[in-house]
Amino acid sequence: MKKDILSLTKEELAKEVSPAFRAKQIYQWIYQKYVFEFHKMSNLPKSLRDALANKYDILTMQIVRKEQSRDGSIKYLFACSDGYTVETVLLPMKDAVYDEDGKIVKEAKYTICVSSQVGCKIGCAFCLTAKGGFKRNLKAGEIVEQVLQIKNDNDIAHNRRVNIVYMGMGEPLDNIDNVTKAIKILNDLDGLAIGARRQTISTSGLSHQIEKLGKMNLGVLLAISLHAVDDQLREKLMPINKAYNIESVINAVRNFPIDQRKKVMFEYLVMKDINDDRQSAKKLVKLLNGIKAKVNLIYFNPYPGSPFQRPEDESMERFKSYLNDHGITCTIRQSKGLDISAACGQLKEKTAHDVS
Ligand code: SAH
Ligand code: SF4
């Protein structure tokens, strides 16, 4: 069986090819010119191209479904080589700005939301990904490939700025080795050159892994899926809270190295009559006391048979105003792509119904 070249850092690749500078050239072909066949890498000697083609695959995943929303976000379903599927979403954050002559003055900005596992072990009550159970970790190359294929599919030039959020399917810190390796590969200046500060890991709160990630000092940003402010409710919503309670998560965040100008993001999925009351907002303010935090409120996105409901707009606004009035930056996540099975796990689910 061939190895997947996308799982190799440039340094690892340099040990496989000689002279070592060939690794840089191969990186540039793949990640900057989007050339996915070795025989087209014209500045490599033919013997090396043949050897690489015998030993490595470049792309290993196939786009099996693609849905475009009216707001411009595009949701992809990728099939891995073993047939398992994962979702990835391209979110245009800002449109390009043009001057009177039609020239671009500001480039459009993109965020790519990637998956880190097939399924998830954490089993949150509100999450569709959890329903399918856990299948396997994604390899570093499969994480990198989601970004590479989406940039290529949308003709996004290699030097265009994109942000990465690990908020697709799976718990990234439950696959920390492959995720941190992917972060380094995405970082490479001869490759996609996506700085760690433009990559955000979202976690359900595996405290010991947050500590471990902090010690690696990669410079990545951290987002915590908090969703509840007392342990009783959080345990019901997120069983992981029995192993790592709110206090342990907050302590891990306090120890996490974070850029002076940056903040830790706390995600708060709002469910009607569950966690949308004033008392919760009040407790949240207390909990975040002394932390450089910003809060992102997310509308619960219902799916057939889901046990929770989407909150009222007024309660979202009230919650947000309370936090803002008490000195905490709070935004409401504009649910991009509401018309395209928005939250994670939902495109996959739809496809399963379609084929059955
Ligand atoms: N496992 C990690 C990262 C991916 S979870 C974590 O939990 O942080 C993906 C994101 O989808 C999380 O922010 C989660 O809150 C959100 N999500 C899950 N189910 C949702 C739903 N039904 N509606 C809206 N957001 C949902
Ligand atoms: Fe896993 Fe995140 Fe879904 Fe929870 S919300 S089940 S941690 S993917």
CSV table of C-alpha atoms and ligand atoms in Angstrom, one decimal:
chain,number,residue,atom,x,y,z
A,1,MET,CA,0.0,0.0,0.0
A,2,LYS,CA,1.2,3.5,-0.8
A,3,LYS,CA,1.9,6.1,1.9
A,4,ASP,CA,0.1,9.4,2.0
A,5,ILE,CA,2.5,12.2,1.4
A,6,LEU,CA,0.2,14.9,2.9
A,7,SER,CA,0.9,13.4,6.4
A,8,LEU,CA,4.6,14.3,6.1
A,9,THR,CA,6.1,17.5,7.4
A,10,LYS,CA,8.6,19.0,5.1
A,11,GLU,CA,11.4,17.9,7.4
A,12,GLU,CA,10.2,14.3,7.3
A,13,LEU,CA,9.9,14.4,3.5
A,14,ALA,CA,13.4,15.8,3.3
A,15,LYS,CA,14.7,12.6,4.9
A,16,GLU,CA,12.9,10.6,2.2
A,17,VAL,CA,14.2,12.4,-0.9
A,18,SER,CA,17.7,13.4,-1.9
A,19,PRO,CA,19.0,16.0,-2.2
A,20,ALA,CA,16.8,17.4,0.7
A,21,PHE,CA,15.8,20.6,-1.2
A,22,ARG,CA,13.5,18.4,-3.3
A,23,ALA,CA,11.2,18.4,-0.4
A,24,LYS,CA,10.7,22.1,-0.7
A,25,GLN,CA,10.0,21.8,-4.4
A,26,ILE,CA,7.5,19.0,-3.8
A,27,TYR,CA,5.7,21.1,-1.1
A,28,GLN,CA,5.5,24.0,-3.5
A,29,TRP,CA,4.0,21.9,-6.3
A,30,ILE,CA,1.4,20.4,-4.0
A,31,TYR,CA,0.4,23.2,-1.7
A,32,GLN,CA,1.1,26.3,-3.8
A,33,LYS,CA,0.4,25.1,-7.4
A,34,TYR,CA,-2.2,22.5,-6.6
A,35,VAL,CA,-0.4,19.9,-8.7
A,36,PHE,CA,-1.5,16.5,-7.6
A,37,GLU,CA,0.4,14.2,-10.0
A,38,PHE,CA,4.1,13.6,-9.5
A,39,HIS,CA,4.8,13.3,-13.3
A,40,LYS,CA,3.7,16.9,-13.7
A,41,MET,CA,6.3,18.2,-11.3
A,42,SER,CA,8.6,19.4,-14.1
A,43,ASN,CA,11.6,20.5,-12.1
A,44,LEU,CA,12.1,17.1,-10.5
A,45,PRO,CA,14.2,14.5,-12.3
A,46,LYS,CA,12.2,11.7,-14.0
A,47,SER,CA,13.7,9.0,-11.7
A,48,LEU,CA,12.5,10.9,-8.6
A,49,ARG,CA,9.0,11.5,-10.1
A,50,ASP,CA,8.7,7.7,-10.8
A,51,ALA,CA,10.0,6.8,-7.3
A,52,LEU,CA,7.6,9.2,-5.6
A,53,ALA,CA,4.6,7.9,-7.7
A,54,ASN,CA,5.5,4.3,-6.7
A,55,LYS,CA,5.7,5.1,-3.0
A,56,TYR,CA,3.1,7.9,-2.4
A,57,ASP,CA,-0.4,8.9,-2.9
A,58,ILE,CA,-1.1,12.7,-2.9
A,59,LEU,CA,-4.9,13.0,-2.7
A,60,THR,CA,-6.7,10.2,-0.8
A,61,MET,CA,-10.2,11.8,-0.4
A,62,GLN,CA,-13.1,12.4,-2.7
A,63,ILE,CA,-15.7,15.1,-2.7
A,64,VAL,CA,-18.9,13.2,-2.7
A,65,ARG,CA,-21.3,16.0,-1.9
A,66,LYS,CA,-21.3,19.7,-2.0
A,67,GLU,CA,-24.0,22.1,-0.9
A,68,GLN,CA,-23.9,25.9,-1.4
A,69,SER,CA,-25.9,28.2,0.8
A,70,ARG,CA,-27.4,31.5,-0.3
A,71,ASP,CA,-24.9,33.3,2.0
A,72,GLY,CA,-22.0,31.8,0.1
A,73,SER,CA,-20.9,29.1,2.5
A,74,ILE,CA,-20.2,25.8,1.0
A,75,LYS,CA,-20.4,22.5,2.8
A,76,TYR,CA,-18.4,19.5,1.6
A,77,LEU,CA,-18.7,15.8,2.3
A,78,PHE,CA,-15.5,14.0,1.8
A,79,ALA,CA,-15.1,10.2,1.5
A,80,CYS,CA,-11.8,8.9,2.9
A,81,SER,CA,-10.1,6.0,1.2
A,82,ASP,CA,-11.8,3.5,3.5
A,83,GLY,CA,-15.2,4.9,2.7
A,84,TYR,CA,-15.9,6.8,5.9
A,85,THR,CA,-17.1,10.3,5.4
A,86,VAL,CA,-16.4,13.6,7.1
A,87,GLU,CA,-17.7,17.2,6.6
A,88,THR,CA,-15.8,20.4,6.0
A,89,VAL,CA,-17.3,23.9,5.5
A,90,LEU,CA,-15.9,26.9,3.6
A,91,LEU,CA,-17.2,30.1,5.2
A,92,PRO,CA,-16.6,33.4,3.4
A,93,MET,CA,-16.3,35.8,6.3
A,94,LYS,CA,-16.1,39.0,4.3
A,95,ASP,CA,-16.8,39.8,0.7
A,96,ALA,CA,-14.2,41.4,-1.5
A,97,VAL,CA,-14.4,45.2,-1.6
A,98,TYR,CA,-14.1,46.9,-5.1
A,99,ASP,CA,-13.3,50.5,-6.0
A,100,GLU,CA,-15.2,52.5,-8.7
A,101,ASP,CA,-13.1,51.0,-11.4
A,102,GLY,CA,-14.0,47.5,-10.3
A,103,LYS,CA,-10.5,46.9,-8.9
A,104,ILE,CA,-10.3,44.8,-5.7
A,105,VAL,CA,-9.2,46.9,-2.8
A,106,LYS,CA,-9.7,44.3,-0.1
A,107,GLU,CA,-9.6,40.6,-0.7
A,108,ALA,CA,-12.4,38.3,0.5
A,109,LYS,CA,-11.7,36.5,3.7
A,110,TYR,CA,-12.3,32.8,4.2
A,111,THR,CA,-12.5,30.4,7.1
A,112,ILE,CA,-12.4,26.7,6.7
A,113,CYS,CA,-14.0,24.5,9.3
A,114,VAL,CA,-12.3,21.1,9.4
A,115,SER,CA,-13.1,17.7,10.9
A,116,SER,CA,-10.6,15.9,13.1
A,117,GLN,CA,-12.2,12.5,13.6
A,118,VAL,CA,-14.7,10.2,11.9
A,119,GLY,CA,-17.5,10.5,14.5
A,120,CYS,CA,-16.7,11.5,18.1
A,121,LYS,CA,-16.4,9.7,21.5
A,122,ILE,CA,-17.6,12.6,23.6
A,123,GLY,CA,-21.3,12.0,23.1
A,124,CYS,CA,-22.8,15.5,23.6
A,125,ALA,CA,-26.6,15.3,23.9
A,126,PHE,CA,-27.2,18.1,21.3
A,127,CYS,CA,-24.8,17.0,18.7
A,128,LEU,CA,-25.6,14.9,15.6
A,129,THR,CA,-22.0,13.8,15.1
A,130,ALA,CA,-22.2,12.0,18.5
A,131,LYS,CA,-25.2,9.9,17.3
A,132,GLY,CA,-23.1,7.9,14.9
A,133,GLY,CA,-20.5,7.0,17.5
A,134,PHE,CA,-16.8,7.0,17.0
A,135,LYS,CA,-15.1,5.4,14.0
A,136,ARG,CA,-11.5,6.5,13.9
A,137,ASN,CA,-9.1,9.4,14.1
A,138,LEU,CA,-8.3,11.3,10.9
A,139,LYS,CA,-4.6,11.2,9.9
A,140,ALA,CA,-2.7,14.5,9.8
A,141,GLY,CA,-2.8,14.2,6.0
A,142,GLU,CA,-6.6,13.9,5.9
A,143,ILE,CA,-6.9,17.1,8.0
A,144,VAL,CA,-4.5,19.0,5.7
A,145,GLU,CA,-6.3,17.6,2.6
A,146,GLN,CA,-9.6,19.1,3.5
A,147,VAL,CA,-8.0,22.5,3.4
A,148,LEU,CA,-6.0,21.8,0.3
A,149,GLN,CA,-8.9,20.4,-1.7
A,150,ILE,CA,-11.2,23.2,-0.8
A,151,LYS,CA,-8.7,25.9,-1.7
A,152,ASN,CA,-8.2,24.1,-5.0
A,153,ASP,CA,-11.9,23.5,-5.7
A,154,ASN,CA,-12.6,27.2,-5.2
A,155,ASP,CA,-9.6,28.6,-7.0
A,156,ILE,CA,-8.4,30.3,-3.8
A,157,ALA,CA,-4.8,31.3,-4.7
A,158,HIS,CA,-2.1,29.8,-2.4
A,159,ASN,CA,-1.2,33.2,-0.9
A,160,ARG,CA,-4.8,34.2,0.0
A,161,ARG,CA,-5.4,34.4,3.7
A,162,VAL,CA,-7.6,31.7,5.2
A,163,ASN,CA,-8.3,30.9,8.8
A,164,ILE,CA,-8.8,27.4,10.1
A,165,VAL,CA,-11.2,26.3,12.8
A,166,TYR,CA,-11.2,22.8,14.2
A,167,MET,CA,-14.9,22.8,14.7
A,168,GLY,CA,-16.1,20.2,12.3
A,169,MET,CA,-16.7,16.6,13.3
A,170,GLY,CA,-14.8,15.1,16.2
A,171,GLU,CA,-12.9,16.3,19.2
A,172,PRO,CA,-9.5,17.6,18.1
A,173,LEU,CA,-7.8,17.2,21.5
A,174,ASP,CA,-8.8,13.5,21.5
A,175,ASN,CA,-6.6,13.2,18.3
A,176,ILE,CA,-4.0,15.7,19.5
A,177,ASP,CA,-0.9,14.1,17.8
A,178,ASN,CA,-2.4,14.2,14.4
A,179,VAL,CA,-4.1,17.6,14.8
A,180,THR,CA,-0.9,19.3,16.1
A,181,LYS,CA,1.0,17.7,13.2
A,182,ALA,CA,-1.5,19.0,10.7
A,183,ILE,CA,-1.1,22.5,12.3
A,184,LYS,CA,2.6,22.3,11.6
A,185,ILE,CA,2.1,21.1,8.1
A,186,LEU,CA,-0.4,23.8,7.4
A,187,ASN,CA,2.1,26.3,8.9
A,188,ASP,CA,4.9,25.6,6.5
A,189,LEU,CA,6.0,28.6,4.5
A,190,ASP,CA,6.7,26.5,1.4
A,191,GLY,CA,3.2,25.0,1.8
A,192,LEU,CA,-0.1,26.6,2.7
A,193,ALA,CA,1.6,29.0,5.1
A,194,ILE,CA,-1.3,29.3,7.5
A,195,GLY,CA,0.1,30.7,10.7
A,196,ALA,CA,-0.8,29.1,14.0
A,197,ARG,CA,-2.5,32.3,15.1
A,198,ARG,CA,-4.9,31.8,12.3
A,199,GLN,CA,-5.9,28.3,13.5
A,200,THR,CA,-8.3,27.8,16.3
A,201,ILE,CA,-8.8,24.5,18.2
A,202,SER,CA,-12.3,24.0,19.6
A,203,THR,CA,-12.6,21.6,22.4
A,204,SER,CA,-15.3,20.1,24.6
A,205,GLY,CA,-12.9,20.7,27.5
A,206,LEU,CA,-10.4,17.8,27.9
A,207,SER,CA,-8.5,19.7,30.6
A,208,HIS,CA,-5.3,17.5,30.6
A,209,GLN,CA,-5.0,17.8,26.9
A,210,ILE,CA,-5.5,21.6,27.0
A,211,GLU,CA,-2.5,21.6,29.4
A,212,LYS,CA,-0.5,19.4,27.0
A,213,LEU,CA,-1.4,21.6,24.1
A,214,GLY,CA,-0.4,24.7,26.1
A,215,LYS,CA,3.0,23.2,26.8
A,216,MET,CA,3.6,22.6,23.1
A,217,ASN,CA,3.5,26.4,22.7
A,218,LEU,CA,2.4,26.3,19.1
A,219,GLY,CA,0.7,29.6,19.2
A,220,VAL,CA,-2.7,28.3,18.2
A,221,LEU,CA,-5.9,29.9,19.5
A,222,LEU,CA,-8.2,28.1,21.8
A,223,ALA,CA,-12.0,27.9,21.8
A,224,ILE,CA,-13.9,26.1,24.7
A,225,SER,CA,-17.3,24.6,24.1
A,226,LEU,CA,-18.8,25.5,27.4
A,227,HIS,CA,-22.5,25.5,26.8
A,228,ALA,CA,-23.5,25.4,30.5
A,229,VAL,CA,-22.4,27.2,33.6
A,230,ASP,CA,-23.1,24.7,36.3
A,231,ASP,CA,-21.8,21.1,36.5
A,232,GLN,CA,-25.2,19.5,36.9
A,233,LEU,CA,-26.5,20.8,33.6
A,234,ARG,CA,-23.2,20.5,31.8
A,235,GLU,CA,-23.0,16.8,32.7
A,236,LYS,CA,-26.4,16.2,31.2
A,237,LEU,CA,-25.4,18.0,28.0
A,238,MET,CA,-21.8,16.9,27.8
A,239,PRO,CA,-21.0,13.6,29.7
A,240,ILE,CA,-17.3,14.6,29.5
A,241,ASN,CA,-18.0,17.0,32.3
A,242,LYS,CA,-18.1,14.1,34.7
A,243,ALA,CA,-14.4,13.5,34.0
A,244,TYR,CA,-13.4,17.2,33.6
A,245,ASN,CA,-15.7,19.6,35.4
A,246,ILE,CA,-16.1,23.3,34.7
A,247,GLU,CA,-13.5,24.3,37.3
A,248,SER,CA,-10.8,22.0,35.8
A,249,VAL,CA,-11.5,23.4,32.4
A,250,ILE,CA,-11.3,27.0,33.6
A,251,ASN,CA,-8.0,26.2,35.4
A,252,ALA,CA,-6.6,24.7,32.3
A,253,VAL,CA,-7.6,27.8,30.4
A,254,ARG,CA,-5.9,30.1,32.9
A,255,ASN,CA,-2.6,28.2,32.3
A,256,PHE,CA,-2.9,28.3,28.6
A,257,PRO,CA,-0.3,30.5,26.9
A,258,ILE,CA,-2.1,33.1,24.8
A,259,ASP,CA,-0.9,36.0,22.7
A,260,GLN,CA,-1.2,39.4,24.4
A,261,ARG,CA,-3.6,40.7,21.8
A,262,LYS,CA,-5.8,37.6,21.7
A,263,LYS,CA,-8.5,36.1,23.8
A,264,VAL,CA,-9.8,32.6,24.5
A,265,MET,CA,-13.1,32.0,22.9
A,266,PHE,CA,-15.9,30.5,24.9
A,267,GLU,CA,-18.6,28.9,22.8
A,268,TYR,CA,-22.1,28.8,24.3
A,269,LEU,CA,-24.7,26.8,22.4
A,270,VAL,CA,-28.0,28.3,23.3
A,271,MET,CA,-31.0,26.0,23.7
A,272,LYS,CA,-34.5,27.3,24.4
A,273,ASP,CA,-35.5,27.2,28.0
A,274,ILE,CA,-32.3,25.2,28.9
A,275,ASN,CA,-29.5,27.7,29.2
A,276,ASP,CA,-30.9,31.0,27.8
A,277,ASP,CA,-31.9,32.6,31.1
A,278,ARG,CA,-30.6,35.7,32.9
A,279,GLN,CA,-29.3,33.6,35.8
A,280,SER,CA,-27.0,31.7,33.4
A,281,ALA,CA,-25.7,34.9,31.9
A,282,LYS,CA,-24.9,36.2,35.4
A,283,LYS,CA,-23.1,33.0,36.3
A,284,LEU,CA,-21.1,33.1,33.1
A,285,VAL,CA,-19.8,36.6,33.9
A,286,LYS,CA,-18.7,35.3,37.3
A,287,LEU,CA,-17.0,32.3,35.8
A,288,LEU,CA,-15.0,34.2,33.3
A,289,ASN,CA,-13.8,36.8,35.8
A,290,GLY,CA,-10.1,37.5,35.3
A,291,ILE,CA,-9.9,35.5,32.0
A,292,LYS,CA,-9.2,37.3,28.7
A,293,ALA,CA,-12.3,35.8,27.2
A,294,LYS,CA,-14.8,36.5,24.5
A,295,VAL,CA,-18.1,34.7,24.2
A,296,ASN,CA,-19.6,33.4,21.0
A,297,LEU,CA,-23.3,32.6,21.3
A,298,ILE,CA,-24.5,29.9,18.9
A,299,TYR,CA,-28.1,29.2,18.0
A,300,PHE,CA,-29.0,25.6,18.5
A,301,ASN,CA,-29.8,24.2,15.1
A,302,PRO,CA,-32.6,21.6,15.4
A,303,TYR,CA,-32.6,18.4,13.3
A,304,PRO,CA,-35.3,15.8,13.0
A,305,GLY,CA,-35.8,14.2,16.4
A,306,SER,CA,-33.5,16.6,18.2
A,307,PRO,CA,-34.3,17.0,21.9
A,308,PHE,CA,-33.8,20.8,22.0
A,309,GLN,CA,-35.2,23.8,20.4
A,310,ARG,CA,-33.7,26.9,18.7
A,311,PRO,CA,-33.8,29.9,21.1
A,312,GLU,CA,-35.8,33.0,20.5
A,313,ASP,CA,-34.0,35.9,19.0
A,314,GLU,CA,-34.9,38.1,22.0
A,315,SER,CA,-33.3,35.8,24.5
A,316,MET,CA,-30.1,35.7,22.5
A,317,GLU,CA,-30.1,39.5,22.4
A,318,ARG,CA,-30.8,39.7,26.1
A,319,PHE,CA,-28.0,37.2,26.9
A,320,LYS,CA,-25.6,39.1,24.7
A,321,SER,CA,-26.4,42.5,26.1
A,322,TYR,CA,-26.0,41.2,29.7
A,323,LEU,CA,-22.5,40.0,28.9
A,324,ASN,CA,-21.6,43.2,27.0
A,325,ASP,CA,-22.9,45.3,29.8
A,326,HIS,CA,-20.7,43.5,32.2
A,327,GLY,CA,-17.5,43.9,30.3
A,328,ILE,CA,-17.4,40.7,28.3
A,329,THR,CA,-17.1,40.8,24.5
A,330,CYS,CA,-19.9,38.7,23.2
A,331,THR,CA,-21.0,38.0,19.7
A,332,ILE,CA,-23.8,36.0,18.2
A,333,ARG,CA,-22.5,33.5,15.6
A,334,GLN,CA,-24.3,34.3,12.5
A,335,SER,CA,-25.5,30.9,11.6
A,336,LYS,CA,-24.0,30.7,8.1
A,337,GLY,CA,-25.7,28.3,5.8
A,338,LEU,CA,-28.9,27.8,7.7
A,339,ASP,CA,-30.4,26.6,4.5
A,340,ILE,CA,-27.8,23.9,4.0
A,341,SER,CA,-27.9,21.6,7.0
A,342,ALA,CA,-25.8,24.0,9.0
A,343,ALA,CA,-24.3,22.4,12.1
A,344,CYS,CA,-21.8,19.7,12.0
A,345,GLY,CA,-22.9,16.2,11.3
A,346,GLN,CA,-26.0,17.3,9.5
A,347,LEU,CA,-24.9,17.0,5.9
A,348,LYS,CA,-23.6,13.5,6.5
A,349,GLU,CA,-26.9,12.5,8.1
A,350,LYS,CA,-28.8,13.8,5.1
A,351,THR,CA,-26.7,11.8,2.7
A,352,ALA,CA,-27.3,8.7,4.8
A,353,HIS,CA,-31.1,9.2,4.4
A,354,ASP,CA,-30.8,9.9,0.7
A,355,VAL,CA,-29.0,6.7,-0.1
A,356,SER,CA,-31.1,4.4,2.2
B,1,SAH,N1,-15.6,18.6,19.4
B,1,SAH,C1,-15.3,20.0,19.5
B,1,SAH,C2,-15.2,20.7,18.1
B,1,SAH,C3,-16.3,20.3,17.1
B,1,SAH,S1,-17.9,20.4,17.7
B,1,SAH,C4,-16.2,20.8,20.4
B,1,SAH,O1,-17.2,20.3,20.8
B,1,SAH,O2,-15.8,21.9,20.6
B,1,SAH,C5,-18.6,21.3,16.5
B,1,SAH,C6,-19.4,22.5,16.9
B,1,SAH,O3,-20.7,22.3,16.5
B,1,SAH,C7,-19.4,22.9,18.3
B,1,SAH,O4,-19.2,24.3,18.5
B,1,SAH,C8,-20.8,22.5,18.8
B,1,SAH,O5,-21.3,23.4,19.8
B,1,SAH,C9,-21.6,22.7,17.5
B,1,SAH,N2,-22.8,22.0,17.4
B,1,SAH,C10,-23.0,20.7,17.6
B,1,SAH,N3,-24.4,20.4,17.5
B,1,SAH,C11,-25.0,21.6,17.1
B,1,SAH,C12,-26.3,21.9,16.8
B,1,SAH,N4,-27.3,21.0,16.8
B,1,SAH,N5,-26.6,23.2,16.5
B,1,SAH,C13,-25.6,24.2,16.5
B,1,SAH,N6,-24.3,23.9,16.8
B,1,SAH,C14,-24.0,22.6,17.1
B,2,SF4,FE1,-18.0,15.6,19.9
B,2,SF4,FE2,-18.0,18.3,19.8
B,2,SF4,FE3,-20.1,16.9,19.0
B,2,SF4,FE4,-19.5,17.0,21.5
B,2,SF4,S1,-20.1,18.8,20.2
B,2,SF4,S2,-20.1,15.2,20.4
B,2,SF4,S3,-17.3,17.0,21.5
B,2,SF4,S4,-18.1,16.9,18.0
